[in-house]
mmCIF file of C-alpha atoms and ligand atoms in Angstrom:
data_model
loop_
_atom_site.group_PDB
_atom_site.id
_atom_site.type_symbol
_atom_site.label_atom_id
_atom_site.label_comp_id
_atom_site.label_asym_id
_atom_site.label_seq_id
_atom_site.Cartn_x
_atom_site.Cartn_y
_atom_site.Cartn_z
ATOM 1 C CA UNK A 1 97.533 155.078 102.044
ATOM 2 C CA UNK A 2 96.274 152.423 104.658
ATOM 3 C CA UNK A 3 96.253 148.931 103.438
ATOM 4 C CA UNK A 4 93.969 146.157 104.441
ATOM 5 C CA UNK A 5 94.882 142.624 105.414
ATOM 6 C CA UNK A 6 93.980 141.253 102.101
ATOM 7 C CA UNK A 7 93.790 137.758 103.383
ATOM 8 C CA UNK A 8 90.480 138.686 105.013
ATOM 9 C CA UNK A 9 89.140 139.350 101.402
ATOM 10 C CA UNK A 10 89.646 135.744 100.634
ATOM 11 C CA UNK A 11 87.012 134.621 103.150
ATOM 12 C CA UNK A 12 83.666 133.789 101.830
ATOM 13 C CA UNK A 13 81.280 136.803 102.426
ATOM 14 C CA UNK A 14 78.718 134.968 104.409
ATOM 15 C CA UNK A 15 79.875 133.099 107.534
ATOM 16 C CA UNK A 16 77.986 129.765 107.263
ATOM 17 C CA UNK A 17 75.635 130.310 110.219
ATOM 18 C CA UNK A 18 74.608 133.744 108.967
ATOM 19 C CA UNK A 19 73.305 131.870 105.846
ATOM 20 C CA UNK A 20 71.252 129.486 107.970
ATOM 21 C CA UNK A 21 69.710 132.370 109.840
ATOM 22 C CA UNK A 22 68.982 134.008 106.571
ATOM 23 C CA UNK A 23 67.149 131.068 105.259
ATOM 24 C CA UNK A 24 65.094 130.603 108.709
ATOM 25 C CA UNK A 25 64.125 134.185 108.361
ATOM 26 C CA UNK A 26 62.930 133.802 104.843
ATOM 27 C CA UNK A 27 60.920 130.749 105.978
ATOM 28 C CA UNK A 28 59.425 132.613 108.913
ATOM 29 C CA UNK A 29 58.310 135.525 106.911
ATOM 30 C CA UNK A 30 56.424 133.478 104.540
ATOM 31 C CA UNK A 31 55.144 131.075 107.110
ATOM 32 C CA UNK A 32 54.402 133.122 110.166
ATOM 33 C CA UNK A 33 52.321 130.617 111.746
ATOM 34 C CA UNK A 34 54.749 127.720 111.637
ATOM 35 C CA UNK A 35 56.758 126.799 114.741
ATOM 36 C CA UNK A 36 60.355 126.067 113.750
ATOM 37 C CA UNK A 37 62.261 123.868 115.925
ATOM 38 C CA UNK A 38 66.079 124.498 115.912
ATOM 39 C CA UNK A 39 67.700 121.070 116.264
ATOM 40 C CA UNK A 40 71.110 122.019 114.816
ATOM 41 C CA UNK A 41 72.466 124.782 117.018
ATOM 42 C CA UNK A 42 75.737 124.637 118.934
ATOM 43 C CA UNK A 43 74.477 126.958 121.643
ATOM 44 C CA UNK A 44 73.193 125.738 124.930
ATOM 45 C CA UNK A 45 69.650 126.451 126.092
ATOM 46 C CA UNK A 46 69.343 125.600 129.846
ATOM 47 C CA UNK A 47 70.047 128.493 132.428
ATOM 48 C CA UNK A 48 73.246 128.810 134.355
ATOM 49 C CA UNK A 49 73.828 126.413 137.352
ATOM 50 C CA UNK A 50 72.707 128.219 140.553
ATOM 51 C CA UNK A 51 76.114 127.758 142.238
ATOM 52 C CA UNK A 52 77.592 129.816 139.567
ATOM 53 C CA UNK A 53 74.840 132.404 139.680
ATOM 54 C CA UNK A 54 75.251 132.741 143.398
ATOM 55 C CA UNK A 55 78.982 133.096 143.259
ATOM 56 C CA UNK A 56 78.610 135.806 140.581
ATOM 57 C CA UNK A 57 76.037 137.758 142.480
ATOM 58 C CA UNK A 58 78.525 137.803 145.269
ATOM 59 C CA UNK A 59 81.404 138.792 142.926
ATOM 60 C CA UNK A 60 79.237 141.688 141.704
ATOM 61 C CA UNK A 61 78.826 142.787 145.264
ATOM 62 C CA UNK A 62 82.420 142.693 145.828
ATOM 63 C CA UNK A 63 83.043 144.982 142.847
ATOM 64 C CA UNK A 64 80.386 147.369 144.190
ATOM 65 C CA UNK A 65 82.219 147.903 147.458
ATOM 66 C CA UNK A 66 85.073 150.275 147.827
ATOM 67 C CA UNK A 67 86.719 147.870 150.256
ATOM 68 C CA UNK A 68 86.705 144.817 147.877
ATOM 69 C CA UNK A 69 86.579 146.422 144.481
ATOM 70 C CA UNK A 70 89.071 144.784 141.826
ATOM 71 C CA UNK A 71 90.119 146.236 138.577
ATOM 72 C CA UNK A 72 92.241 144.645 136.053
ATOM 73 C CA UNK A 73 92.981 140.960 137.045
ATOM 74 C CA UNK A 74 95.996 138.860 135.888
ATOM 75 C CA UNK A 75 96.119 138.549 132.201
ATOM 76 C CA UNK A 76 96.639 134.798 132.682
ATOM 77 C CA UNK A 77 93.754 134.439 135.113
ATOM 78 C CA UNK A 78 93.139 134.228 138.889
ATOM 79 C CA UNK A 79 94.828 131.617 140.831
ATOM 80 C CA UNK A 80 91.703 130.707 142.622
ATOM 81 C CA UNK A 81 90.355 129.327 139.262
ATOM 82 C CA UNK A 82 93.476 127.959 138.013
ATOM 83 C CA UNK A 83 94.074 125.880 141.265
ATOM 84 C CA UNK A 84 90.551 124.302 140.827
ATOM 85 C CA UNK A 85 91.157 123.462 137.269
ATOM 86 C CA UNK A 86 94.429 121.664 138.158
ATOM 87 C CA UNK A 87 92.872 119.852 141.098
ATOM 88 C CA UNK A 88 89.540 118.803 139.658
ATOM 89 C CA UNK A 89 90.159 118.558 135.908
ATOM 90 C CA UNK A 90 93.699 117.212 135.641
ATOM 91 C CA UNK A 91 94.981 115.602 138.890
ATOM 92 C CA UNK A 92 92.075 113.012 138.977
ATOM 93 C CA UNK A 93 93.299 111.960 135.463
ATOM 94 C CA UNK A 94 96.924 111.635 136.605
ATOM 95 C CA UNK A 95 98.041 114.808 134.788
ATOM 96 C CA UNK A 96 100.051 117.118 137.062
ATOM 97 C CA UNK A 97 100.400 120.599 135.764
ATOM 98 C CA UNK A 98 101.803 123.888 137.297
ATOM 99 C CA UNK A 99 99.716 126.839 137.741
ATOM 100 C CA UNK A 100 101.682 128.898 135.251
ATOM 101 C CA UNK A 101 100.832 126.394 132.480
ATOM 102 C CA UNK A 102 97.060 127.337 132.596
ATOM 103 C CA UNK A 103 95.776 130.495 130.894
ATOM 104 C CA UNK A 104 92.303 131.662 131.677
ATOM 105 C CA UNK A 105 90.594 133.150 128.622
ATOM 106 C CA UNK A 106 87.306 134.304 127.340
ATOM 107 C CA UNK A 107 86.583 131.518 124.830
ATOM 108 C CA UNK A 108 88.011 128.464 123.250
ATOM 109 C CA UNK A 109 87.196 130.184 120.050
ATOM 110 C CA UNK A 110 89.255 133.079 120.933
ATOM 111 C CA UNK A 111 92.298 130.898 121.763
ATOM 112 C CA UNK A 112 92.286 128.468 118.956
ATOM 113 C CA UNK A 113 92.299 131.489 116.572
ATOM 114 C CA UNK A 114 94.815 133.551 118.588
ATOM 115 C CA UNK A 115 97.270 130.635 119.079
ATOM 116 C CA UNK A 116 98.379 131.211 115.507
ATOM 117 C CA UNK A 117 100.072 134.544 116.712
ATOM 118 C CA UNK A 118 102.838 132.539 118.384
ATOM 119 C CA UNK A 119 103.458 130.142 115.623
ATOM 120 C CA UNK A 120 105.440 130.861 112.456
ATOM 121 C CA UNK A 121 103.711 131.826 109.192
ATOM 122 C CA UNK A 122 105.241 129.154 107.270
ATOM 123 C CA UNK A 123 103.900 126.138 109.316
ATOM 124 C CA UNK A 124 101.932 123.638 107.215
ATOM 125 C CA UNK A 125 98.596 123.512 109.092
ATOM 126 C CA UNK A 126 96.545 120.319 109.249
ATOM 127 C CA UNK A 127 92.872 120.319 109.822
ATOM 128 C CA UNK A 128 90.315 117.439 109.653
ATOM 129 C CA UNK A 129 87.609 117.612 107.115
ATOM 130 C CA UNK A 130 84.798 118.056 108.332
ATOM 131 C CA UNK A 131 86.132 120.596 110.831
ATOM 132 C CA UNK A 132 84.972 123.298 113.179
ATOM 133 C CA UNK A 133 85.266 126.138 110.787
ATOM 134 C CA UNK A 134 87.282 128.558 113.020
ATOM 135 C CA UNK A 135 90.672 126.705 112.609
ATOM 136 C CA UNK A 136 90.443 127.018 108.726
ATOM 137 C CA UNK A 137 89.236 130.644 108.895
ATOM 138 C CA UNK A 138 92.175 131.494 111.274
ATOM 139 C CA UNK A 139 94.583 129.953 108.743
ATOM 140 C CA UNK A 140 93.093 132.031 105.845
ATOM 141 C CA UNK A 141 92.974 135.337 107.955
ATOM 142 C CA UNK A 142 96.643 134.944 108.934
ATOM 143 C CA UNK A 143 97.740 134.225 105.444
ATOM 144 C CA UNK A 144 98.803 130.668 106.053
ATOM 145 C CA UNK A 145 96.221 128.938 103.859
ATOM 146 C CA UNK A 146 97.457 129.826 100.438
ATOM 147 C CA UNK A 147 94.944 129.973 97.605
ATOM 148 C CA UNK A 148 91.525 128.401 97.081
ATOM 149 C CA UNK A 149 91.889 125.610 94.473
ATOM 150 C CA UNK A 150 89.080 124.656 92.170
ATOM 151 C CA UNK A 151 88.288 121.670 94.355
ATOM 152 C CA UNK A 152 87.363 124.148 97.170
ATOM 153 C CA UNK A 153 90.449 123.452 99.268
ATOM 154 C CA UNK A 154 93.218 125.813 100.414
ATOM 155 C CA UNK A 155 96.535 124.954 98.722
ATOM 156 C CA UNK A 156 98.660 125.286 101.995
ATOM 157 C CA UNK A 157 96.377 123.533 104.325
ATOM 158 C CA UNK A 158 96.600 119.816 104.703
ATOM 159 C CA UNK A 159 93.076 118.329 104.920
ATOM 160 C CA UNK A 160 92.873 115.001 106.963
ATOM 161 C CA UNK A 161 89.993 113.068 105.461
ATOM 162 C CA UNK A 162 87.360 111.811 107.836
ATOM 163 C CA UNK A 163 84.836 109.828 105.878
ATOM 164 C CA UNK A 164 82.365 106.865 106.574
ATOM 165 C CA UNK A 165 85.244 104.609 105.441
ATOM 166 C CA UNK A 166 87.332 105.536 108.408
ATOM 167 C CA UNK A 167 84.268 106.043 110.853
ATOM 168 C CA UNK A 168 84.867 109.846 110.624
ATOM 169 C CA UNK A 169 88.280 109.387 112.598
ATOM 170 C CA UNK A 170 91.374 110.969 111.232
ATOM 171 C CA UNK A 171 94.327 109.094 109.941
ATOM 172 C CA UNK A 172 97.884 110.211 110.116
ATOM 173 C CA UNK A 173 98.818 112.400 107.184
ATOM 174 C CA UNK A 174 101.047 110.963 104.419
ATOM 175 C CA UNK A 175 102.928 114.358 104.266
ATOM 176 C CA UNK A 176 104.790 116.085 107.037
ATOM 177 C CA UNK A 177 102.602 118.770 108.885
ATOM 178 C CA UNK A 178 103.705 121.197 111.526
ATOM 179 C CA UNK A 179 100.493 122.362 113.230
ATOM 180 C CA UNK A 180 97.640 119.866 113.746
ATOM 181 C CA UNK A 181 94.146 120.962 114.985
ATOM 182 C CA UNK A 182 92.342 118.039 116.566
ATOM 183 C CA UNK A 183 88.920 118.330 118.394
ATOM 184 C CA UNK A 184 87.581 115.489 120.399
ATOM 185 C CA UNK A 185 84.947 114.769 121.173
ATOM 186 C CA UNK A 186 84.299 116.237 117.657
ATOM 187 C CA UNK A 187 82.318 119.041 116.437
ATOM 188 C CA UNK A 188 80.573 118.282 114.054
ATOM 189 C CA UNK A 189 80.716 114.498 113.956
ATOM 190 C CA UNK A 190 80.368 113.684 117.597
ATOM 191 C CA UNK A 191 83.093 111.075 117.173
ATOM 192 C CA UNK A 192 85.776 110.465 119.769
ATOM 193 C CA UNK A 193 89.245 108.913 119.808
ATOM 194 C CA UNK A 194 90.411 106.170 122.090
ATOM 195 C CA UNK A 195 93.702 106.287 124.041
ATOM 196 C CA UNK A 196 95.375 104.199 121.477
ATOM 197 C CA UNK A 197 94.048 106.402 118.528
ATOM 198 C CA UNK A 198 95.068 109.530 120.115
ATOM 199 C CA UNK A 199 98.439 108.138 121.009
ATOM 200 C CA UNK A 200 99.217 107.727 117.328
ATOM 201 C CA UNK A 201 98.885 111.514 116.874
ATOM 202 C CA UNK A 202 101.209 112.393 119.774
ATOM 203 C CA UNK A 203 103.750 110.015 118.500
ATOM 204 C CA UNK A 204 103.465 111.495 115.017
ATOM 205 C CA UNK A 205 103.880 114.926 116.590
ATOM 206 C CA UNK A 206 106.855 113.964 118.667
ATOM 207 C CA UNK A 207 108.528 112.376 115.643
ATOM 208 C CA UNK A 208 107.810 115.260 113.365
ATOM 209 C CA UNK A 209 108.517 118.018 115.932
ATOM 210 C CA UNK A 210 104.895 119.226 115.252
ATOM 211 C CA UNK A 211 102.424 120.842 117.439
ATOM 212 C CA UNK A 212 98.952 119.675 118.267
ATOM 213 C CA UNK A 213 96.208 122.102 119.267
ATOM 214 C CA UNK A 214 93.731 119.950 121.065
ATOM 215 C CA UNK A 215 90.314 121.370 121.371
ATOM 216 C CA UNK A 216 88.567 119.668 124.141
ATOM 217 C CA UNK A 217 85.535 121.995 124.314
ATOM 218 C CA UNK A 218 83.155 118.877 124.615
ATOM 219 C CA UNK A 219 85.439 116.984 127.037
ATOM 220 C CA UNK A 220 82.647 116.896 129.851
ATOM 221 C CA UNK A 221 80.380 114.949 127.416
ATOM 222 C CA UNK A 222 82.656 111.968 127.509
ATOM 223 C CA UNK A 223 80.783 109.048 128.882
ATOM 224 C CA UNK A 224 82.898 105.957 127.908
ATOM 225 C CA UNK A 225 85.802 104.664 129.911
ATOM 226 C CA UNK A 226 88.598 104.321 127.417
ATOM 227 C CA UNK A 227 88.133 107.844 125.992
ATOM 228 C CA UNK A 228 90.852 110.181 127.066
ATOM 229 C CA UNK A 229 89.276 113.422 128.526
ATOM 230 C CA UNK A 230 92.778 115.328 128.193
ATOM 231 C CA UNK A 231 95.467 114.751 125.709
ATOM 232 C CA UNK A 232 97.889 114.815 128.430
ATOM 233 C CA UNK A 233 96.792 111.424 129.491
ATOM 234 C CA UNK A 234 98.849 110.272 126.734
ATOM 235 C CA UNK A 235 102.607 109.815 127.506
ATOM 236 C CA UNK A 236 104.772 112.640 125.967
ATOM 237 C CA UNK A 237 101.842 114.831 124.999
ATOM 238 C CA UNK A 238 103.044 117.636 127.130
ATOM 239 C CA UNK A 239 105.957 117.958 124.772
ATOM 240 C CA UNK A 240 103.841 118.603 121.763
ATOM 241 C CA UNK A 241 100.145 119.578 122.593
ATOM 242 C CA UNK A 242 98.349 122.673 123.581
ATOM 243 C CA UNK A 243 94.892 121.864 125.027
ATOM 244 C CA UNK A 244 91.825 124.263 124.895
ATOM 245 C CA UNK A 245 88.886 123.848 127.150
ATOM 246 C CA UNK A 246 85.858 125.944 127.842
ATOM 247 C CA UNK A 247 83.082 126.451 130.470
ATOM 248 C CA UNK A 248 80.672 127.159 127.402
ATOM 249 C CA UNK A 249 79.321 123.624 126.920
ATOM 250 C CA UNK A 250 80.392 122.325 130.305
ATOM 251 C CA UNK A 251 78.543 124.904 132.349
ATOM 252 C CA UNK A 252 76.329 126.844 130.014
ATOM 253 C CA UNK A 253 78.808 129.715 129.826
ATOM 254 C CA UNK A 254 78.383 130.456 126.060
ATOM 255 C CA UNK A 255 77.058 134.054 126.876
ATOM 256 C CA UNK A 256 79.178 134.517 129.784
ATOM 257 C CA UNK A 257 82.504 133.808 128.336
ATOM 258 C CA UNK A 258 85.174 131.828 130.318
ATOM 259 C CA UNK A 259 87.642 129.213 128.965
ATOM 260 C CA UNK A 260 91.290 128.053 129.484
ATOM 261 C CA UNK A 261 94.246 126.983 127.551
ATOM 262 C CA UNK A 262 97.031 124.709 128.700
ATOM 263 C CA UNK A 263 100.474 125.393 127.277
ATOM 264 C CA UNK A 264 102.923 123.133 129.111
ATOM 265 C CA UNK A 265 106.373 124.437 129.922
ATOM 266 C CA UNK A 266 107.869 121.333 128.149
ATOM 267 C CA UNK A 267 106.157 122.207 124.929
ATOM 268 C CA UNK A 268 108.656 123.608 122.399
ATOM 269 C CA UNK A 269 108.780 124.886 118.792
ATOM 270 C CA UNK A 270 111.709 125.828 116.693
ATOM 271 C CA UNK A 271 113.283 128.952 115.158
ATOM 272 C CA UNK A 272 114.505 128.625 111.598
ATOM 273 C CA UNK A 273 117.959 128.166 112.970
ATOM 274 C CA UNK A 274 116.728 125.338 114.920
ATOM 275 C CA UNK A 275 116.624 126.907 118.465
ATOM 276 C CA UNK A 276 114.243 125.451 120.811
ATOM 277 C CA UNK A 277 111.658 127.956 122.059
ATOM 278 C CA UNK A 278 109.026 127.155 125.010
ATOM 279 C CA UNK A 279 105.756 128.151 123.716
ATOM 280 C CA UNK A 280 104.525 128.823 127.242
ATOM 281 C CA UNK A 281 106.760 132.007 127.373
ATOM 282 C CA UNK A 282 105.402 133.251 124.123
ATOM 283 C CA UNK A 283 101.661 132.652 125.049
ATOM 284 C CA UNK A 284 102.295 134.433 128.260
ATOM 285 C CA UNK A 285 103.835 137.340 126.452
ATOM 286 C CA UNK A 286 100.971 137.315 123.940
ATOM 287 C CA UNK A 287 98.229 137.225 126.545
ATOM 288 C CA UNK A 288 99.667 139.805 128.899
ATOM 289 C CA UNK A 289 100.083 142.109 125.933
ATOM 290 C CA UNK A 290 96.813 141.713 124.082
ATOM 291 C CA UNK A 291 94.497 140.449 126.689
ATOM 292 C CA UNK A 292 93.492 141.893 130.183
ATOM 293 C CA UNK A 293 91.898 138.751 131.444
ATOM 294 C CA UNK A 294 88.517 137.125 131.522
ATOM 295 C CA UNK A 295 86.066 139.135 133.715
ATOM 296 C CA UNK A 296 86.463 138.610 137.463
ATOM 297 C CA UNK A 297 82.670 137.828 137.691
ATOM 298 C CA UNK A 298 82.813 134.938 135.018
ATOM 299 C CA UNK A 299 85.946 133.478 136.663
ATOM 300 C CA UNK A 300 84.158 133.397 140.074
ATOM 301 C CA UNK A 301 81.318 131.796 138.275
ATOM 302 C CA UNK A 302 83.527 129.201 136.741
ATOM 303 C CA UNK A 303 85.181 128.547 140.024
ATOM 304 C CA UNK A 304 81.850 127.748 141.566
ATOM 305 C CA UNK A 305 81.250 124.886 139.170
ATOM 306 C CA UNK A 306 83.956 123.025 141.075
ATOM 307 C CA UNK A 307 82.146 123.093 144.424
ATOM 308 C CA UNK A 308 80.389 119.857 145.257
ATOM 309 C CA UNK A 309 76.814 121.399 144.531
ATOM 310 C CA UNK A 310 78.369 123.018 141.372
ATOM 311 C CA UNK A 311 79.723 119.865 140.075
ATOM 312 C CA UNK A 312 76.360 117.981 140.660
ATOM 313 C CA UNK A 313 74.584 120.917 138.814
ATOM 314 C CA UNK A 314 76.837 120.771 135.683
ATOM 315 C CA UNK A 315 76.694 116.956 135.633
ATOM 316 C CA UNK A 316 72.924 117.373 135.490
ATOM 317 C CA UNK A 317 73.114 119.827 132.689
ATOM 318 C CA UNK A 318 75.346 117.598 130.764
ATOM 319 C CA UNK A 319 73.083 114.690 131.484
ATOM 320 C CA UNK A 320 70.125 116.682 130.179
ATOM 321 C CA UNK A 321 71.798 117.460 126.825
ATOM 322 C CA UNK A 322 73.285 113.947 126.451
ATOM 323 C CA UNK A 323 69.651 112.369 127.139
ATOM 324 C CA UNK A 324 68.400 114.666 124.354
ATOM 325 C CA UNK A 325 71.133 113.552 122.078
ATOM 326 C CA UNK A 326 70.498 109.948 122.967
ATOM 327 C CA UNK A 327 66.628 110.400 121.973
ATOM 328 C CA UNK A 328 67.611 111.928 118.626
ATOM 329 C CA UNK A 329 70.171 109.212 118.061
ATOM 330 C CA UNK A 330 67.744 106.315 118.910
ATOM 331 C CA UNK A 331 64.793 107.826 116.983
ATOM 332 C CA UNK A 332 66.786 108.418 113.712
ATOM 333 C CA UNK A 333 68.485 105.252 113.990
ATOM 334 C CA UNK A 334 64.934 103.441 114.131
ATOM 335 C CA UNK A 335 64.151 105.448 111.244
ATOM 336 C CA UNK A 336 66.858 104.031 109.266
ATOM 337 C CA UNK A 337 69.324 106.923 109.207
ATOM 338 C CA UNK A 338 73.182 106.120 109.254
ATOM 339 C CA UNK A 339 74.573 108.287 111.960
ATOM 340 C CA UNK A 340 77.583 108.820 114.347
ATOM 341 C CA UNK A 341 78.142 110.599 117.611
ATOM 342 C CA UNK A 342 75.394 111.275 120.295
ATOM 343 C CA UNK A 343 77.135 109.049 122.950
ATOM 344 C CA UNK A 344 80.126 111.049 124.145
ATOM 345 C CA UNK A 345 78.923 114.181 122.434
ATOM 346 C CA UNK A 346 75.865 116.423 122.124
ATOM 347 C CA UNK A 347 76.124 116.180 118.303
ATOM 348 C CA UNK A 348 74.736 113.608 116.063
ATOM 349 C CA UNK A 349 76.220 113.346 112.592
ATOM 350 C CA UNK A 350 73.592 111.992 110.197
ATOM 351 C CA UNK A 351 73.739 110.791 106.420
ATOM 352 C CA UNK A 352 71.033 112.613 104.550
ATOM 353 C CA UNK A 353 68.284 110.502 102.890
ATOM 354 C CA UNK A 354 68.954 109.146 99.460
ATOM 355 C CA UNK A 355 72.395 110.933 99.220
ATOM 356 C CA UNK A 356 70.657 114.382 99.161
ATOM 357 C CA UNK A 357 73.092 117.268 99.256
ATOM 358 C CA UNK A 358 73.238 118.883 102.709
ATOM 359 C CA UNK A 359 71.532 122.188 101.761
ATOM 360 C CA UNK A 360 68.770 120.403 99.920
ATOM 361 C CA UNK A 361 68.131 118.440 102.981
ATOM 362 C CA UNK A 362 68.195 121.566 105.030
ATOM 363 C CA UNK A 363 65.464 123.186 102.959
ATOM 364 C CA UNK A 364 63.237 120.167 102.789
ATOM 365 C CA UNK A 365 63.517 119.510 106.487
ATOM 366 C CA UNK A 366 62.563 123.183 107.073
ATOM 367 C CA UNK A 367 59.808 123.616 104.634
ATOM 368 C CA UNK A 368 58.144 120.137 105.244
ATOM 369 C CA UNK A 369 58.828 119.376 108.924
ATOM 370 C CA UNK A 370 59.832 122.971 110.174
ATOM 371 C CA UNK A 371 63.079 121.633 111.694
ATOM 372 C CA UNK A 372 66.300 123.190 111.416
ATOM 373 C CA UNK A 373 69.535 121.295 111.470
ATOM 374 C CA UNK A 374 73.048 122.214 110.328
ATOM 375 C CA UNK A 375 74.079 121.201 106.805
ATOM 376 C CA UNK A 376 77.203 119.162 106.972
ATOM 377 C CA UNK A 377 78.748 120.908 103.974
ATOM 378 C CA UNK A 378 79.267 123.948 106.088
ATOM 379 C CA UNK A 379 82.062 121.922 107.890
ATOM 380 C CA UNK A 380 84.056 120.932 104.865
ATOM 381 C CA UNK A 381 83.731 119.101 101.605
ATOM 382 C CA UNK A 382 83.455 115.678 103.334
ATOM 383 C CA UNK A 383 80.508 117.053 105.206
ATOM 384 C CA UNK A 384 78.432 117.127 101.961
ATOM 385 C CA UNK A 385 75.518 114.727 102.154
ATOM 386 C CA UNK A 386 75.616 114.903 105.911
ATOM 387 C CA UNK A 387 73.700 116.926 108.596
ATOM 388 C CA UNK A 388 74.387 117.797 112.148
ATOM 389 C CA UNK A 389 71.810 117.613 114.865
ATOM 390 C CA UNK A 390 72.454 118.649 118.493
ATOM 391 C CA UNK A 391 71.095 117.880 121.842
ATOM 392 C CA UNK A 392 71.363 121.422 123.041
ATOM 393 C CA UNK A 393 67.637 122.352 122.868
ATOM 394 C CA UNK A 394 64.751 121.626 125.376
ATOM 395 C CA UNK A 395 63.476 118.177 125.940
ATOM 396 C CA UNK A 396 59.970 119.264 124.664
ATOM 397 C CA UNK A 397 61.564 120.435 121.317
ATOM 398 C CA UNK A 398 63.523 117.289 120.957
ATOM 399 C CA UNK A 399 60.389 115.231 121.570
ATOM 400 C CA UNK A 400 58.238 117.098 119.202
ATOM 401 C CA UNK A 401 60.794 117.305 116.530
ATOM 402 C CA UNK A 402 61.076 113.456 116.569
ATOM 403 C CA UNK A 403 57.283 113.238 116.229
ATOM 404 C CA UNK A 404 57.580 115.386 113.192
ATOM 405 C CA UNK A 405 60.602 113.607 111.971
ATOM 406 C CA UNK A 406 58.790 110.203 112.040
ATOM 407 C CA UNK A 407 55.802 111.685 110.037
ATOM 408 C CA UNK A 408 58.125 113.288 107.627
ATOM 409 C CA UNK A 409 60.312 110.333 106.828
HETATM 410 N N1 PLP B 501 85.551 124.622 119.975
HETATM 411 C C1 PLP B 501 84.609 123.959 119.357
HETATM 412 C C2 PLP B 501 84.939 122.653 118.681
HETATM 413 C C3 PLP B 501 83.278 124.444 119.384
HETATM 414 O O1 PLP B 501 82.300 123.631 118.830
HETATM 415 C C4 PLP B 501 82.990 125.602 119.972
HETATM 416 C C5 PLP B 501 81.609 126.247 120.170
HETATM 417 O O2 PLP B 501 80.699 125.793 119.440
HETATM 418 C C6 PLP B 501 83.953 126.424 120.573
HETATM 419 C C7 PLP B 501 85.342 125.888 120.486
HETATM 420 C C8 PLP B 501 83.757 127.728 121.109
HETATM 421 O O3 PLP B 501 83.895 127.737 122.467
HETATM 422 P P1 PLP B 501 83.839 128.939 123.429
HETATM 423 O O4 PLP B 501 82.288 129.329 123.627
HETATM 424 O O5 PLP B 501 84.625 128.757 124.511
HETATM 425 O O6 PLP B 501 84.416 130.068 122.521
#
């Protein structure tokens, strides 16, 4: 008799975003003439940078030719891309990395979930609340989360409260934790950590022999000077942190799929007997066993984002989304909303009007202004009463949505 992984049965049946889609569909069926503006999505809307497109056309031509055809690539990624990442993403920030510390992948989501494979089952996992839901889901599926309490939290997960009182920035946990997921710039709150704030976490991890999984999917949106773009800008971080980055939000690769994860050789975790084990070796083993690499074409596309023209094109893309976020931020602020983010992030985290629950706000906004946002409660208990808007849609839609918002409020 084949047994299922019963941990999967603990997950709520409807993934949060499916519920949003269902509600939009229900509205569209009953209001076929209304134009819904989606101001909440985490997906990009602008086409790929032309430099990446040309490079991918050329890559396809190579694959179509007997002389230049390539099959499986290296599981850890092609050197042509790894070398560019080191040269352009890390060296200018004073971070030196070896090529074998970088692993190309097909998504930050993939890796933040899969990293659990190389970490012991009994680790105490800490996540922020609110949080990008994948970290919690991965802990549940792998059997690390324990049981769901009446309060709606998982018994073995330590939730680091991010609330208006601390400006939605995490404070060090009172109890000892082993694996900490941090995501900055943050999804969903759009907040960032300064160097001094991030240093506290690195120091905590060093003191407690913990590992930080640092999700930097939105690193390219940082505009302010004192905000670290990489956790490795903090002294000692290579000993305790894995950094995950993606071309999804940086270069519009959400549908194409290309990302990378840095696992420094200095980073160690322990056996129960206290032996020190470099996680780099385990991740290499995991990737070369389960993964045959991100596609050659996508990696050539990603490489092209580092040319002079490519860099300019992705800077323009980010500028476009950040300008959208700035418009939303300004308009909502003028309308009297309390909000966070939108400066170093495409996300604006907004307190609902009159303490309205997130889903009620969602329904009212959908039915009365035909605008869709993301209910904050989908990101954790502390998200209740909040709402996430994003700058990822078109400028026209942002502007129209703000006109509607003014009328609605
Ligand atoms: N990490 C965070 C915080 C995200 O918000 C997202 C996507 O929305 C991802 C990772 C997923 O990135 P990728 O497209 O590389 O899987």
